[in-house]
Each structure stands twice: as structure tokens, then as C-alpha cells.
Coordinates of C-alpha atoms and ligand atoms in Angstrom, one line a residue:
M1 CA 60.2 -71.9 -129.2
S2 CA 60.0 -68.5 -131.0
I3 CA 60.0 -65.3 -129.1
S4 CA 56.8 -63.5 -128.2
R5 CA 55.7 -60.7 -130.6
S6 CA 52.8 -58.3 -130.7
G7 CA 50.2 -58.8 -133.5
G8 CA 51.5 -55.5 -135.1
Q9 CA 55.0 -56.9 -135.1
L10 CA 53.8 -60.2 -136.6
V11 CA 52.1 -58.4 -139.4
V12 CA 55.2 -56.4 -140.3
D13 CA 57.5 -59.4 -140.0
A14 CA 55.2 -61.4 -142.2
L15 CA 55.3 -58.7 -144.8
Q16 CA 59.1 -58.8 -144.7
V17 CA 59.0 -62.6 -145.0
H18 CA 57.1 -62.1 -148.3
G19 CA 59.7 -59.6 -149.6
V20 CA 57.7 -56.4 -149.1
E21 CA 59.7 -53.2 -149.3
L22 CA 57.2 -50.5 -150.1
I23 CA 53.7 -50.0 -148.9
F24 CA 51.0 -47.3 -149.2
G25 CA 48.3 -46.0 -146.9
V26 CA 46.8 -43.5 -144.5
P27 CA 47.3 -43.9 -140.8
G28 CA 44.6 -44.7 -138.2
E29 CA 44.7 -45.2 -134.5
S30 CA 43.1 -48.6 -135.3
Y31 CA 46.5 -50.0 -136.3
L32 CA 49.1 -48.2 -134.1
P33 CA 50.9 -51.4 -133.3
V34 CA 51.6 -51.9 -137.0
L35 CA 52.8 -48.3 -137.3
D36 CA 55.1 -48.9 -134.3
A37 CA 56.5 -52.1 -135.8
L38 CA 57.1 -50.3 -139.1
H39 CA 59.3 -47.8 -137.2
D40 CA 62.2 -50.2 -136.9
S41 CA 61.6 -52.2 -140.1
K42 CA 63.2 -51.8 -143.6
I43 CA 59.8 -51.3 -145.1
R44 CA 59.1 -47.9 -146.7
F45 CA 55.6 -46.6 -145.9
I46 CA 54.4 -44.0 -148.4
I47 CA 51.9 -41.8 -146.6
N48 CA 49.0 -40.7 -148.8
R49 CA 46.5 -37.9 -148.4
Q50 CA 43.4 -40.0 -149.2
E51 CA 42.8 -43.7 -149.1
G52 CA 41.5 -43.7 -152.7
G53 CA 44.9 -42.5 -153.7
A54 CA 46.6 -45.0 -151.5
A55 CA 44.7 -48.0 -152.9
F56 CA 45.2 -46.8 -156.5
M57 CA 49.0 -46.6 -155.8
A58 CA 48.9 -50.1 -154.5
D59 CA 47.1 -51.2 -157.6
A60 CA 49.8 -49.4 -159.7
Y61 CA 52.5 -51.2 -157.8
G62 CA 50.8 -54.5 -158.3
K63 CA 50.6 -53.9 -162.0
L64 CA 54.2 -52.8 -162.3
T65 CA 55.8 -55.5 -160.2
G66 CA 53.5 -58.5 -160.3
Q67 CA 53.8 -58.6 -156.5
P68 CA 50.8 -57.6 -154.4
G69 CA 50.4 -53.9 -153.8
I70 CA 50.1 -53.3 -150.1
C71 CA 47.8 -50.8 -148.7
F72 CA 47.0 -49.9 -145.0
V73 CA 43.9 -48.0 -144.1
T74 CA 41.8 -47.4 -140.9
R75 CA 38.3 -48.5 -140.1
G76 CA 35.0 -47.6 -141.9
P77 CA 35.9 -44.2 -143.3
G78 CA 39.3 -45.3 -144.5
A79 CA 38.1 -48.6 -145.9
T80 CA 35.3 -47.0 -147.8
N81 CA 37.6 -44.4 -149.3
A82 CA 39.9 -47.2 -150.4
S83 CA 37.2 -49.3 -151.9
I84 CA 37.6 -47.7 -155.4
G85 CA 41.1 -49.2 -155.5
V86 CA 39.9 -52.6 -154.5
H87 CA 37.2 -52.6 -157.2
T88 CA 39.8 -51.5 -159.8
A89 CA 42.3 -54.2 -158.6
Y90 CA 39.4 -56.8 -159.0
Q91 CA 38.3 -55.7 -162.5
D92 CA 42.0 -55.2 -163.6
S93 CA 43.1 -58.6 -162.1
T94 CA 45.8 -56.8 -160.1
P95 CA 47.4 -58.5 -157.1
M96 CA 46.8 -56.3 -154.0
I97 CA 46.3 -56.7 -150.3
L98 CA 44.3 -54.1 -148.3
F99 CA 44.9 -54.2 -144.6
I100 CA 42.2 -52.5 -142.5
G101 CA 42.3 -51.6 -138.8
Q102 CA 39.2 -53.0 -137.3
V103 CA 37.1 -52.5 -134.1
G104 CA 38.4 -54.6 -131.3
N105 CA 36.6 -57.9 -130.4
D106 CA 35.4 -56.4 -127.2
F107 CA 33.0 -54.0 -129.0
V108 CA 32.5 -55.7 -132.4
E109 CA 28.9 -56.2 -133.6
R110 CA 27.5 -53.3 -131.5
E111 CA 27.9 -50.9 -134.5
A112 CA 31.0 -49.7 -132.7
F113 CA 32.7 -46.4 -133.7
Q114 CA 33.5 -46.7 -137.4
E115 CA 32.6 -50.4 -137.6
I116 CA 31.8 -52.1 -140.8
D117 CA 31.6 -55.9 -141.6
Y118 CA 34.3 -56.1 -144.3
R119 CA 33.3 -59.5 -145.3
R120 CA 30.0 -58.2 -146.5
M121 CA 31.3 -54.8 -147.8
F122 CA 34.1 -56.3 -149.9
G123 CA 32.7 -59.7 -150.6
P124 CA 31.8 -59.0 -154.2
M125 CA 34.9 -57.1 -155.1
A126 CA 37.8 -59.0 -153.6
K127 CA 39.1 -62.5 -154.1
W128 CA 39.1 -63.2 -150.4
V129 CA 38.1 -61.2 -147.4
A130 CA 39.0 -62.3 -143.9
Q131 CA 39.4 -61.0 -140.3
I132 CA 42.2 -62.2 -138.2
D133 CA 41.0 -62.7 -134.7
R134 CA 44.0 -64.4 -133.0
A135 CA 47.5 -63.0 -133.2
E136 CA 49.0 -66.6 -133.5
R137 CA 47.3 -66.9 -136.8
I138 CA 48.6 -63.7 -138.4
P139 CA 51.5 -65.4 -140.3
E140 CA 49.2 -68.0 -141.7
Y141 CA 46.5 -65.6 -142.9
I142 CA 49.1 -63.2 -144.5
A143 CA 50.8 -66.1 -146.3
R144 CA 47.4 -67.1 -147.6
A145 CA 46.7 -63.5 -148.7
F146 CA 49.8 -63.4 -150.8
Q147 CA 49.0 -66.8 -152.2
V148 CA 45.4 -65.9 -153.2
A149 CA 46.3 -62.4 -154.6
T150 CA 48.9 -63.8 -157.0
S151 CA 47.6 -67.3 -158.0
G152 CA 45.4 -68.0 -160.9
R153 CA 43.7 -64.7 -161.9
P154 CA 45.5 -62.2 -159.7
G155 CA 43.3 -59.9 -157.6
P156 CA 42.7 -58.1 -154.3
V157 CA 42.5 -59.6 -150.8
V158 CA 41.2 -57.7 -147.8
L159 CA 42.4 -58.4 -144.3
A160 CA 40.8 -56.9 -141.3
L161 CA 43.0 -56.5 -138.2
P162 CA 41.0 -56.0 -135.0
E163 CA 42.8 -53.7 -132.6
D164 CA 43.0 -56.2 -129.7
C165 CA 44.6 -58.8 -132.0
L166 CA 47.3 -56.3 -133.0
A167 CA 48.0 -55.5 -129.4
A168 CA 48.1 -59.2 -128.2
M169 CA 51.3 -61.1 -127.7
A170 CA 51.8 -64.4 -129.3
Q171 CA 54.6 -67.0 -129.8
V172 CA 54.4 -68.3 -133.4
A173 CA 56.9 -69.1 -136.1
D174 CA 57.2 -67.2 -139.4
T175 CA 56.0 -68.8 -142.6
R176 CA 58.0 -69.3 -145.9
H177 CA 57.8 -66.8 -148.7
Y178 CA 54.7 -67.4 -150.8
T179 CA 54.7 -69.2 -154.1
P180 CA 52.1 -68.2 -156.8
V181 CA 50.5 -71.1 -158.5
Q182 CA 49.5 -71.1 -162.2
A183 CA 48.1 -73.8 -164.4
S184 CA 50.0 -74.9 -167.5
P185 CA 48.7 -76.0 -170.9
S186 CA 48.9 -79.7 -171.5
A187 CA 50.8 -81.2 -174.4
T188 CA 47.5 -82.3 -175.9
Q189 CA 46.1 -78.8 -175.7
L190 CA 49.2 -77.4 -177.4
S191 CA 49.0 -79.9 -180.3
Q192 CA 45.2 -79.2 -180.7
L193 CA 46.0 -75.4 -180.7
R194 CA 48.6 -76.0 -183.4
E195 CA 46.1 -78.0 -185.5
H196 CA 43.5 -75.2 -185.2
L197 CA 46.2 -72.7 -186.3
A198 CA 47.5 -74.8 -189.2
A199 CA 43.9 -75.1 -190.5
A200 CA 43.3 -71.3 -190.3
Q201 CA 43.4 -68.8 -193.1
R202 CA 43.0 -65.5 -191.3
P203 CA 44.2 -66.1 -187.6
L204 CA 44.7 -63.2 -185.1
V205 CA 46.1 -63.2 -181.6
L206 CA 44.6 -61.0 -178.9
L207 CA 46.6 -60.3 -175.8
G208 CA 45.4 -59.0 -172.4
G209 CA 45.1 -59.6 -168.7
T210 CA 47.8 -59.8 -166.0
S211 CA 50.4 -62.2 -164.6
W212 CA 52.6 -61.5 -167.6
D213 CA 56.4 -60.6 -167.2
T214 CA 58.9 -59.2 -169.7
L215 CA 60.1 -62.6 -170.8
A216 CA 56.6 -63.9 -171.4
C217 CA 55.8 -60.8 -173.4
Q218 CA 58.9 -61.2 -175.4
R219 CA 58.1 -64.9 -176.1
I220 CA 54.7 -64.1 -177.4
S221 CA 56.0 -61.3 -179.7
D222 CA 58.6 -63.8 -181.0
F223 CA 55.9 -66.5 -181.5
A224 CA 53.9 -63.9 -183.5
K225 CA 56.9 -62.9 -185.5
I226 CA 58.0 -66.4 -186.4
N227 CA 54.5 -67.4 -187.4
H228 CA 53.6 -64.1 -189.1
L229 CA 50.6 -63.7 -186.8
P230 CA 48.9 -60.3 -186.3
L231 CA 49.0 -59.3 -182.6
A232 CA 46.4 -57.0 -181.1
C233 CA 46.0 -56.0 -177.4
A234 CA 42.9 -55.7 -175.3
F235 CA 41.6 -52.5 -173.8
R236 CA 44.3 -50.8 -171.6
F237 CA 46.7 -53.8 -172.0
Q238 CA 48.3 -52.3 -175.0
D239 CA 51.8 -52.3 -173.6
L240 CA 52.0 -56.2 -173.6
V241 CA 53.8 -55.8 -176.9
D242 CA 56.3 -53.0 -178.0
N243 CA 54.0 -51.0 -180.3
A244 CA 56.8 -50.7 -182.7
H245 CA 57.0 -54.5 -183.2
P246 CA 56.2 -55.2 -186.8
N247 CA 53.3 -57.7 -185.7
Y248 CA 51.5 -55.2 -183.4
I249 CA 48.3 -54.1 -185.1
G250 CA 46.5 -52.0 -182.5
D251 CA 44.3 -52.0 -179.4
V252 CA 40.9 -53.5 -179.0
G253 CA 39.0 -51.1 -176.8
I254 CA 36.8 -48.1 -176.7
G255 CA 37.0 -46.2 -180.0
I256 CA 38.6 -49.1 -181.8
N257 CA 39.9 -48.6 -185.3
P258 CA 37.0 -49.8 -187.4
K259 CA 39.3 -51.6 -189.8
L260 CA 40.8 -53.6 -186.9
A261 CA 37.2 -54.4 -185.6
Q262 CA 36.4 -55.6 -189.1
R263 CA 39.5 -57.6 -189.3
I264 CA 38.6 -59.4 -186.1
K265 CA 35.1 -60.0 -187.3
D266 CA 36.6 -61.4 -190.6
A267 CA 39.2 -63.6 -188.8
D268 CA 38.5 -67.4 -188.9
L269 CA 40.5 -68.0 -185.7
V270 CA 41.0 -65.7 -182.7
I271 CA 43.5 -66.8 -180.1
A272 CA 42.7 -64.7 -177.0
I273 CA 45.7 -65.0 -174.6
G274 CA 44.9 -63.6 -171.2
P275 CA 42.1 -61.1 -171.6
R276 CA 38.7 -61.3 -170.0
L277 CA 36.4 -61.0 -173.0
G278 CA 34.2 -58.2 -171.6
E279 CA 32.3 -55.6 -173.6
M280 CA 35.2 -53.1 -173.8
T281 CA 37.3 -55.8 -175.6
T282 CA 34.5 -57.2 -177.8
G283 CA 32.8 -54.0 -178.9
G284 CA 29.8 -54.8 -176.6
Y285 CA 29.9 -58.5 -177.8
T286 CA 29.6 -57.5 -181.5
V287 CA 33.2 -58.1 -182.6
L288 CA 33.0 -61.5 -181.0
E289 CA 29.4 -62.6 -180.7
A290 CA 28.4 -64.2 -177.4
P291 CA 28.0 -67.0 -176.3
I292 CA 29.3 -68.6 -179.5
A293 CA 31.5 -66.5 -181.7
K294 CA 31.3 -66.7 -185.5
Q295 CA 35.1 -67.1 -185.5
K296 CA 36.8 -70.1 -184.1
L297 CA 37.8 -69.0 -180.6
I298 CA 40.6 -70.2 -178.5
H299 CA 40.4 -68.6 -175.1
I300 CA 43.4 -68.9 -172.7
H301 CA 43.0 -67.5 -169.2
S302 CA 44.6 -67.9 -165.8
D303 CA 41.3 -68.5 -164.2
A304 CA 39.3 -71.6 -164.9
L305 CA 36.1 -69.9 -163.9
E306 CA 36.6 -67.2 -166.5
L307 CA 36.6 -69.7 -169.3
G308 CA 33.1 -70.4 -170.4
R309 CA 31.7 -67.6 -168.3
V310 CA 30.4 -65.8 -171.4
Y311 CA 32.0 -67.5 -174.4
Q312 CA 31.7 -71.2 -175.2
A313 CA 35.1 -71.1 -176.9
D314 CA 36.2 -73.9 -179.3
M315 CA 39.2 -74.4 -177.0
M316 CA 39.5 -73.3 -173.5
I317 CA 42.9 -73.5 -171.9
N318 CA 43.5 -72.7 -168.3
S319 CA 47.0 -71.4 -168.1
G320 CA 49.1 -68.7 -166.6
M321 CA 50.7 -66.3 -169.0
K322 CA 54.3 -67.2 -168.3
E323 CA 53.4 -70.9 -168.8
I324 CA 51.5 -70.5 -172.1
A325 CA 54.2 -68.1 -173.4
E326 CA 56.9 -70.6 -172.6
A327 CA 55.0 -73.4 -174.2
L328 CA 54.3 -71.5 -177.4
S329 CA 58.0 -70.5 -177.7
T330 CA 58.8 -74.1 -178.2
M331 CA 56.2 -74.8 -180.7
A332 CA 57.5 -75.8 -184.2
P333 CA 56.8 -72.9 -186.7
L334 CA 53.8 -73.2 -188.9
D335 CA 53.4 -72.7 -192.7
A336 CA 52.0 -69.2 -192.6
S337 CA 51.7 -68.7 -196.4
A338 CA 47.9 -68.3 -196.1
W339 CA 48.0 -65.4 -193.7
Q340 CA 51.4 -64.0 -193.9
H341 CA 50.5 -61.0 -196.0
T342 CA 47.8 -59.8 -193.4
V343 CA 50.4 -58.6 -190.9
A344 CA 51.7 -55.8 -193.1
Q345 CA 48.1 -54.8 -194.2
A346 CA 47.0 -54.6 -190.6
K347 CA 50.0 -52.6 -189.6
A348 CA 49.4 -50.2 -192.4
D349 CA 45.8 -49.9 -191.1
L350 CA 47.1 -49.0 -187.7
Q351 CA 49.6 -46.4 -189.0
A352 CA 46.8 -44.7 -191.0
W353 CA 44.7 -44.7 -187.9
Q354 CA 47.4 -43.0 -186.0
Q355 CA 47.9 -40.2 -188.6
E356 CA 47.0 -36.6 -187.6
P357 CA 43.2 -36.3 -187.6
A358 CA 41.5 -33.5 -189.6
I359 CA 39.6 -32.0 -186.6
F360 CA 42.3 -29.6 -185.5
A361 CA 42.5 -28.0 -188.9
Q362 CA 38.7 -28.1 -189.3
E363 CA 38.2 -26.4 -186.0
N364 CA 41.0 -24.0 -186.5
A365 CA 42.3 -25.1 -183.1
P366 CA 45.2 -23.3 -181.5
L367 CA 46.2 -26.4 -179.5
N368 CA 46.7 -29.6 -181.5
L369 CA 46.5 -32.5 -179.0
W370 CA 47.7 -35.0 -181.6
Q371 CA 50.8 -32.9 -181.9
V372 CA 51.2 -32.9 -178.1
V373 CA 51.4 -36.6 -178.1
Q374 CA 53.9 -36.6 -181.0
T375 CA 56.0 -34.1 -178.9
I376 CA 55.9 -36.3 -175.9
Q377 CA 56.8 -39.4 -178.0
A378 CA 59.8 -37.7 -179.5
N379 CA 61.2 -36.2 -176.3
T380 CA 60.9 -39.2 -173.9
P381 CA 62.7 -42.5 -173.7
D382 CA 61.0 -45.7 -174.9
D383 CA 60.6 -47.1 -171.4
T384 CA 58.6 -44.0 -170.3
I385 CA 55.5 -45.0 -168.3
I386 CA 52.3 -43.3 -169.4
T387 CA 49.4 -43.2 -166.8
N388 CA 45.8 -42.1 -167.1
G389 CA 42.4 -42.6 -165.7
A390 CA 39.0 -42.4 -167.3
G391 CA 37.8 -39.7 -169.6
N392 CA 37.9 -38.7 -173.3
Y393 CA 41.3 -37.2 -173.0
A394 CA 42.7 -40.7 -172.6
T395 CA 42.0 -41.3 -176.2
W396 CA 44.9 -39.1 -177.2
A397 CA 47.3 -41.5 -175.4
H398 CA 45.6 -44.7 -176.3
R399 CA 45.2 -44.1 -180.0
Y400 CA 48.3 -42.0 -180.8
Y401 CA 51.0 -42.8 -178.3
R402 CA 53.1 -45.9 -179.2
Y403 CA 53.7 -47.7 -176.0
G404 CA 57.3 -49.0 -175.6
G405 CA 56.5 -52.5 -174.2
F406 CA 55.7 -54.3 -171.0
R407 CA 54.6 -52.0 -168.2
T408 CA 54.8 -48.7 -170.0
Q409 CA 51.0 -48.2 -169.5
L410 CA 49.1 -47.8 -166.3
A411 CA 45.4 -47.3 -166.9
P412 CA 42.3 -48.8 -165.1
T413 CA 40.3 -51.2 -167.2
S414 CA 37.6 -50.6 -164.6
G415 CA 37.2 -47.1 -166.0
A416 CA 37.8 -45.5 -162.7
M417 CA 38.4 -41.7 -162.6
G418 CA 41.1 -40.5 -160.3
Y419 CA 43.7 -43.2 -161.1
S420 CA 46.0 -41.0 -163.2
V421 CA 47.9 -39.1 -160.5
P422 CA 48.3 -41.8 -157.8
S423 CA 49.4 -44.4 -160.4
G424 CA 51.9 -41.8 -161.8
V425 CA 53.3 -41.0 -158.4
A426 CA 53.6 -44.7 -157.6
A427 CA 55.3 -45.4 -160.8
K428 CA 57.9 -42.8 -160.2
I429 CA 58.5 -44.0 -156.7
V430 CA 58.9 -47.6 -157.9
H431 CA 61.1 -46.6 -160.9
P432 CA 62.7 -43.3 -160.1
E433 CA 65.1 -43.7 -163.0
R434 CA 62.3 -43.8 -165.6
T435 CA 60.3 -40.9 -167.1
V436 CA 56.7 -40.9 -166.0
I437 CA 54.0 -38.9 -167.8
T438 CA 50.5 -38.7 -166.4
F439 CA 47.5 -37.8 -168.6
A440 CA 44.7 -36.5 -166.4
G441 CA 41.4 -34.8 -167.4
D442 CA 40.3 -31.7 -165.6
G443 CA 37.5 -33.7 -164.0
E444 CA 39.7 -36.7 -163.4
Y445 CA 42.6 -34.7 -161.9
M446 CA 40.4 -33.3 -159.1
M447 CA 39.5 -36.8 -157.9
N448 CA 43.0 -37.5 -156.5
G449 CA 45.0 -34.4 -157.4
Q450 CA 45.8 -34.2 -153.7
E451 CA 48.4 -36.9 -154.2
L452 CA 50.6 -34.2 -155.8
A453 CA 51.5 -33.6 -152.2
T454 CA 52.7 -37.2 -151.8
A455 CA 54.7 -36.7 -155.0
V456 CA 56.4 -33.6 -153.5
Q457 CA 56.9 -35.2 -150.1
Y458 CA 58.6 -38.3 -151.6
K459 CA 60.4 -36.4 -154.4
A460 CA 58.5 -38.3 -157.2
G461 CA 59.4 -36.2 -160.3
L462 CA 56.6 -37.1 -162.6
V463 CA 55.1 -34.9 -165.3
I464 CA 51.4 -34.4 -165.1
I465 CA 49.5 -33.1 -168.1
V466 CA 46.0 -31.8 -167.3
F467 CA 43.6 -31.8 -170.2
N468 CA 41.3 -28.9 -169.3
N469 CA 38.3 -28.7 -171.5
G470 CA 36.0 -27.3 -168.7
M471 CA 33.8 -30.3 -168.6
F472 CA 33.2 -33.9 -167.8
G473 CA 33.7 -34.5 -171.5
T474 CA 32.9 -38.2 -171.8
I475 CA 29.5 -37.6 -170.2
R476 CA 28.9 -34.5 -172.2
M477 CA 29.7 -36.6 -175.4
H478 CA 27.1 -39.2 -174.5
Q479 CA 24.7 -36.4 -173.5
E480 CA 25.0 -34.7 -176.9
K481 CA 24.4 -38.1 -178.6
E482 CA 21.3 -38.9 -176.5
F483 CA 19.9 -35.5 -175.5
P484 CA 21.5 -33.0 -177.9
A485 CA 21.8 -29.3 -176.8
R486 CA 20.6 -30.1 -173.3
V487 CA 23.8 -29.6 -171.3
S488 CA 23.1 -30.8 -167.8
G489 CA 25.5 -31.8 -165.0
T490 CA 28.5 -31.9 -167.1
E491 CA 30.1 -28.3 -166.9
L492 CA 33.1 -27.6 -164.7
H493 CA 34.5 -24.3 -163.4
N494 CA 38.0 -25.2 -162.6
P495 CA 40.8 -23.8 -160.3
D496 CA 44.0 -22.5 -161.9
F497 CA 45.6 -25.9 -162.0
A498 CA 49.2 -24.5 -162.8
A499 CA 48.9 -22.1 -159.7
L500 CA 47.6 -24.9 -157.6
A501 CA 50.5 -27.1 -158.6
R502 CA 53.0 -24.4 -157.6
A503 CA 51.3 -24.0 -154.3
Y504 CA 52.0 -27.7 -153.7
G505 CA 55.7 -27.2 -154.4
A506 CA 55.5 -28.5 -158.1
S507 CA 56.2 -26.5 -161.2
G508 CA 53.1 -25.4 -163.0
E509 CA 52.5 -24.0 -166.5
V510 CA 49.6 -23.2 -168.7
V511 CA 49.7 -24.1 -172.4
N512 CA 47.2 -22.6 -174.8
S513 CA 48.8 -23.3 -178.2
T514 CA 50.7 -26.0 -180.0
E515 CA 53.9 -23.9 -180.2
E516 CA 54.0 -23.4 -176.4
F517 CA 53.9 -27.2 -175.6
A518 CA 57.4 -28.4 -176.7
P519 CA 59.3 -25.8 -174.6
A520 CA 56.8 -26.3 -171.7
L521 CA 57.5 -30.0 -171.8
A522 CA 61.2 -29.5 -171.9
R523 CA 61.1 -27.2 -169.0
A524 CA 58.9 -29.7 -167.1
L525 CA 61.2 -32.6 -167.8
A526 CA 64.3 -30.5 -166.8
H527 CA 62.5 -29.5 -163.6
T528 CA 61.7 -33.1 -162.7
R529 CA 65.3 -34.2 -163.3
Q530 CA 67.0 -31.3 -161.6
Y531 CA 64.8 -31.2 -158.4
Q532 CA 63.2 -34.7 -158.3
L533 CA 59.9 -32.8 -158.0
P534 CA 56.7 -33.1 -160.0
A535 CA 55.8 -30.7 -162.9
L536 CA 52.3 -30.0 -164.1
I537 CA 51.3 -28.7 -167.5
E538 CA 47.7 -27.5 -167.9
L539 CA 46.4 -27.7 -171.5
R540 CA 43.6 -25.3 -172.1
Y541 CA 41.6 -26.0 -175.1
D542 CA 38.1 -25.8 -176.5
G543 CA 35.7 -28.5 -175.3
N544 CA 34.4 -28.9 -178.8
L545 CA 37.5 -31.1 -179.5
I546 CA 35.9 -34.1 -177.8
T547 CA 37.1 -36.9 -180.0
P548 CA 39.6 -37.3 -182.9
G549 CA 36.8 -38.2 -185.2
A550 CA 34.0 -35.7 -184.5
S551 CA 33.5 -32.5 -182.6
L552 CA 30.8 -32.0 -180.0
Q553 CA 28.9 -29.8 -182.5
T554 CA 29.0 -32.5 -185.0
L555 CA 27.8 -35.1 -182.6
R556 CA 24.9 -32.7 -181.5
K557 CA 23.9 -32.2 -185.2
M558 CA 24.0 -35.9 -186.0
A559 CA 21.8 -36.5 -183.0
Q560 CA 19.4 -33.8 -184.0
D561 CA 19.2 -35.0 -187.5
A562 CA 18.4 -38.5 -186.2
G563 CA 15.4 -37.0 -184.4
K564 CA 16.8 -37.2 -180.9
Ligands
TPP601 C1 35.1 -42.4 -160.1 C2 34.3 -42.1 -161.3 N1 33.2 -41.3 -161.3 C3 32.5 -41.1 -162.5 C4 32.8 -41.7 -163.6 C5 32.0 -41.4 -164.8 N2 32.9 -40.7 -165.8 C6 33.5 -41.3 -166.8 S1 34.4 -40.3 -167.7 C7 33.8 -38.9 -166.9 C8 34.3 -37.6 -167.2 C9 35.7 -37.3 -167.2 O1 36.0 -36.0 -167.3 P1 37.4 -35.4 -167.5 O2 38.3 -36.1 -166.6 O3 37.4 -33.9 -167.5 O4 37.9 -36.0 -169.0 P2 37.2 -35.5 -170.4 O5 36.3 -36.6 -170.7 O6 36.7 -34.2 -170.3 O7 38.4 -35.5 -171.3 C10 32.9 -39.3 -165.9 C11 32.2 -38.4 -164.9 C12 33.9 -42.6 -163.6 N3 34.2 -43.3 -164.7 N4 34.6 -42.8 -162.5
MG602 MG1 37.3 -32.7 -169.0

């Protein structure tokens, strides 16, 4: 018979059974037995400054490794703070497990201090929510949590741990390591897919979603190359292909290259491998019309329930990404003479789209943000990880940075602000040997900028670039389009970000002009390497530079001319 262990010890032992080495969180007295068991474990507990930051770090960990990101938080207040990360993991299909200390069973249901019913609170934004009421069942619940978080379409699981359950002693054996389960395409489906492709004139492959790994991405890139297929990536999954790959033709998201949108509309076959086909990836259901697209559509997804949810595709294949990639890598090459020429055309469209926009010259702008991205690209290794949250500043990365391949991009498809800094810090902790550059808006930075303290504490030497335009730019942009010249609720009076960074123990510099940026970046990179401490560069620029294509003034005038 196994020895008697506390609930807290059983939780930590179960995590170790499943290979966990790194976890994130904010402590609470609600889970002291877990904290105590961690004391003698090999698990590294990264202590965050706010649960939103902790949950975003767990999401970033899940995206980077494919293993569930683990986050520990306390009852009601901790859990509510962490919810943004759970929602993001759900929308982004990221494996994650959130453990919450819960009110003991002696007081539960009395609206005890900080009590919330997590099943109801997290029900719509997690794959599975449960409460473990008996210490003997902790190994079973945790094994299932790992199983659920990683199988099919990955996502978040929430487990509540009542105080008395963590304190209780139980004799129970450990489980085995979990085994993620994914579907595979059948031989019949593969031969049908091949027939559709053979009959096509203008096929296009669209990649997205999670449960990929380096080999699967390589296999799909090779499949595209051998068959001369144009390869696009869905919104914020643009690192599934090395962007320098000859077949990569651009990302399908907000502010899509109009030529790429037209190319998808004109395609006669779209093979969507992995993405959910939501409005960000379909131009609000215009590039692919719902429920029946004009193009022939083959939708391949890891979740059977995602297939047919919106699109009644011509073929729907339930498959994991590794499984479909392996299957496609063995497919006999097709005669590509009908479409072979389109790859170079589409690549040329992408390259033209990535040229310097005219706006900086037009506006006589001292700081050229396109040049900023070029400078970053030229001075960092190909495996650099770029992170960002929501905001118009992200466009400069998405459109002009050429991502170096699998897991060089961490960005929330949920469009959550506040993701940039925690994901950057987590990336640097997971991969200390890689360069990490975080793009943050001035609004966005303030939502989780406190995690700079976490970066300093754990010596995570990332570079943070704050795009300070003095406003919630995205909302101001929409405001000018709908209600021109009526600025309301979108202005920001900011602290001195560089001075603030120095107060945290990071380096901090302000850049006002293009010439200042390259030396500032060199100093920041040197600082991160020499001291393993973060560096922040604040870019101060005129808020009129809102998009690469049009200034705020132009948008205002267009709206006024349209009678708004
Ligand atoms: C948590 C959260 N709150 C609010 C929003 C709505 N929102 C989207 S972008 C944006 C403004 C972002 O401002 P900033 O970070 O300064 O970037 P900018 O657009 O100015 O470049 C807001 C408020 C959001 N997406 N997420
Ligand atoms: Mg801003």
C-alpha cells in the first residue's frame, strides 16, 4: 500500500508525474499545503504580481511547449483576475490548467469569504471545470485535466482545490504520465483530398490553430514546396511557416493584404489545415462566405465539433496537426502545372505589401516605425520570439516582421490587451538562450507592465518596445471612422515609461527619431545579455500614424466626406 500523503503533496506529486518543471501563479492562503509541498519539489514556481499576468504566462508556456501551462491562484479575487488568461487559452486553443484554492467544504455554499462557484464562472470558457472534493481522487482528476487540456482541440481546464481536501491525508497511488489523443485522417479521406487537389486550378493552403510541432510544420512546408502550393497563415498563427519559405504568401487576419484576400476569393480550392474559421481569418465571413463558401473548402481540424460549426465544407477531416502533416508528407506529388506559377506571384504580392509605406514621408515623421521593424529584423537571430497583445501597434510586427518559423510568435487571437509583457517574460524564462522582443502599446503595456518586476526577479532579459502614441489607438481609429472629430474616452496621459522601467531595475530609454533607434536597440540587447535583465525602449511618436495605410486625419476626413 502506498504511503499517506497530504492533498497538497498529492497535487505536486501528480504534476511531477506529468513532467511539470515550471509553473506560474500568485500565492493565497487557500492553498498553503501545495506551497509547502512545492518547497521540496523540483518544480520551479514563478511568482507573478497579478494573476492576469500569471495566466497569460501559463498560456504562453502552453503555446511554446505544447504542454499545459500551469497556473496557481487563490479563491474569488485571484480566480477573477486570472480569467482573462483562461478566456485567451480557450479562444487560442492553448493547453492550460488553472488550479484555484477553494473555500473548504465546511463553509462552502454559504457565500463564504471569497467564494465563487467555479463551475458556473468558468463553464463557458474552459474545456472542463471541476472541483476535487476527496484527496484520494487528486491523481485521477489531475491526470484527466492533462488529458483534456491536450487532446483534440487543446484548451484550458480549471480545477478547484478546497482547503480541507488539500490538508487531508490519503493513501493513493500515482497515475501514469498522460497521453494526448488526436484523430488521424483515414486513407479514404486522403485519397479524396488528393482528388480534389488534382482537379483544382487555383488551390491555396491556409494554416492555423495549435497542436503543431516543429516536425509537423516542416512537413507541411515541404508538402507545399513539392506541390507548388501557396501557403498562407491564419491570424496570429503566422509563425507556422518560416516566412522566408518560398511558398509562404502572407497572413490572413486584421488588415489583410487586399491582394491576398482577392487571391483567396479567387481560389477554387482552399485547404484549411488547423484554423478555426472565425471572422478574423475570413474577413468577417467575406473572404470565405458562410455557411457554404464559393470556393471548394476542405477543413481539417483537431475538434470534430469545430467542423461544420459555421462552414459546411466540401470535406471535413477530423485530425490532429501532427497526424495530418505526417499523412500529407507521404502523399505522391501532384501535377502542379495548372497552379505552379501562382506561388511566385503571390510571394511578389507579399513582398510588395511589406515595402516601406508612404505614410512616414507624407507625414514628415521623425520616427519611422517600418524602419524600427527592419532594424529589429536585421539585428536579431532568426529564432527570435516576438510577442504582442492587442492594439494598432501590433500591425507593425504582423505586417512587416518576417517570423522565423514555429513558435517565434506569441500573440493572442482572443485580442486580449495585456498579453505582451507576460508572454515575453514567460518566453525568456522558457528559452533563456533565445532573443525575446515584446511589442507593447502604451495602453496595452499598462495592463500587465507590473510583470516587469517578475522579469527582474527571475533575470528574464527580454527587450520591451513600448509604442507610445498617447492613446488607445485602435479605439480612436474606429472612433474617427464612425464619429469623426469627436474624441471620447481614448486619450492617455502616460508615465515616463523609461524612468518607470529603471525604477524596476531594468534599463529604460526613450527614442524619438529613427536615427536613435538602432543604437538604443544595440544597447538594450547588450544590456539583456550582460546582466540577464530586461530592457525597455519607449518609442514616442505622433498618434496620427495610426496605420501603415492611412493617418488618423485621413480617416477622419474620409468619414466626414462620407457624411458621418
Ligand atoms: C483587455 C482588453 N481591454 C480592452 C480592449 C479593447 N481594445 C482593443 S485595442 C485597444 C487599444 C490599445 O491601445 P494601445 O495599447 O495604446 O495600442 P494602439 O492601438 O494605440 O497602438 C483597446 C482598448 C481589449 N482588446 N482588451
Ligand atoms: Mg497607444
